[in-house]
Amino acid sequence: MKRIGVYTSGGDAPGMNACVRAVVRNGLYNGCEVIGIQHGYEGMIEGNFVDLSARSVSNIIQRGGTILRTARSEQFRTPEGRARAAAQLEKAGIEGLVAIGGDGTFQGVVRLIEEHGVAAIGVPGTIDNDLFGTDFTIGYDTAVNTAMEAIDKIRDTAASHDRLFYVEVMGRDAGFIALDVGISSGAEYVAIPETRTNVEALREYLENYKKVKSSAIIIVAEGEEEGGAFSLAEKIKDTAGYDYRVCVLGHIQRGGSPSARDRILASRMGLAAVDALLEGQTNVMVGDIHGKIAYTPLLETWSQRKALDKDLWRLARILST
Ligand code: F6P
């Protein structure tokens, strides 16, 4: 294999640049040319390609976002769009792909592999940490730290005003961010999609907390089944006795300079993705399982649900009392 294409797709995540850098430098180290595909699948369809040198990825390991840009492509969902993308890859002589993104990115690349015989390796780049086949995804650690730091600040104002705050965090339909943020910020309650939120029981908790705690923080995962922070707050409203506010942290969680952990994870995974392509592997995702690089069939990464750590859930419940 002599020409490798690399792209980022779907929601950006801190550490994607560190991963691109590792792909480029390991590709060049192994005598390959590395082509950057800009704007994800949109750029693949349009032939928006750029040659990447070792120097073109200098000074990016510390930068959030993605220098290759990203997009959520409707065109690529169609067989015609994918055929155009495959033709562009062939024209540019790209023989293998490194796809950095989440489950939408992987579903797209599996179609490309099956319909057009392209070789591709997935790298998990999403703040949600919701992919089966890896303990951690690129961007997750930074996002948790960003949210935790924001909540530390919210706690100051909550304590000053004797208020209850409902803080909504991202995660799509998974509660990984919420649970880790809840534990690390000492939240009084964490509402996640993996466990049913009993509104009545929560109201009771809060009434009891009110007797001993003048302020409180509830972390609400955006995919939680009661409909998010505003909706949950509305349901609890008058009975808990707290004056309350709602704060949706939103896209701040996707930005910022990646943590050391994310930079190292991204570098290891980028390197491993190129190694895998050169070994002749395809249709798998690079993961980190118990600190070691592991490969999982791409299909399993979204068709199997990654389990939340029950011990962490128990920890959050016990320490919030
Ligand atoms: O998958 C990452 C993520 O940030 C999710 O947590 C969130 O639900 C979604 O992307 C938001 O997507 P967009 O930026 O397209 O609104």
CSV table of N, CA, C and O in Angstrom, one decimal, residues 21 54 59 83 89 122 225 242 244 275:
chain,number,residue,atom,x,y,z
A,21,ARG,N,-1.9,13.7,12.9
A,21,ARG,CA,-0.5,13.8,13.0
A,21,ARG,C,0.2,12.4,13.0
A,21,ARG,O,1.2,12.1,12.3
A,54,ALA,N,5.2,15.7,6.7
A,54,ALA,CA,5.4,15.7,8.1
A,54,ALA,C,5.3,17.1,8.7
A,54,ALA,O,4.8,17.3,9.8
A,59,ASN,N,2.8,21.4,15.0
A,59,ASN,CA,2.1,22.4,15.8
A,59,ASN,C,0.6,22.2,15.8
A,59,ASN,O,-0.1,23.2,15.9
A,83,ALA,N,-20.7,6.0,-4.5
A,83,ALA,CA,-20.1,5.6,-5.8
A,83,ALA,C,-19.2,6.7,-6.3
A,83,ALA,O,-18.0,6.5,-6.7
A,89,LEU,N,-11.6,8.4,-4.9
A,89,LEU,CA,-10.5,7.7,-4.3
A,89,LEU,C,-9.6,7.0,-5.3
A,89,LEU,O,-8.4,7.0,-5.3
A,122,GLY,N,-11.0,2.0,11.2
A,122,GLY,CA,-11.7,3.1,11.9
A,122,GLY,C,-10.9,3.5,13.2
A,122,GLY,O,-10.2,2.6,13.8
A,225,GLU,N,-34.0,9.7,29.6
A,225,GLU,CA,-35.3,9.4,29.0
A,225,GLU,C,-36.4,10.4,29.5
A,225,GLU,O,-37.5,10.5,28.9
A,242,TYR,N,-36.1,23.8,46.6
A,242,TYR,CA,-34.9,24.6,46.2
A,242,TYR,C,-35.3,25.6,45.2
A,242,TYR,O,-36.2,25.4,44.3
A,244,TYR,N,-34.2,26.9,41.7
A,244,TYR,CA,-33.3,26.2,40.8
A,244,TYR,C,-33.0,26.9,39.5
A,244,TYR,O,-33.7,27.8,39.2
A,275,ASP,N,-0.4,0.9,11.0
A,275,ASP,CA,0.2,-0.4,11.1
A,275,ASP,C,-0.8,-1.5,10.6
A,275,ASP,O,-0.4,-2.4,9.9
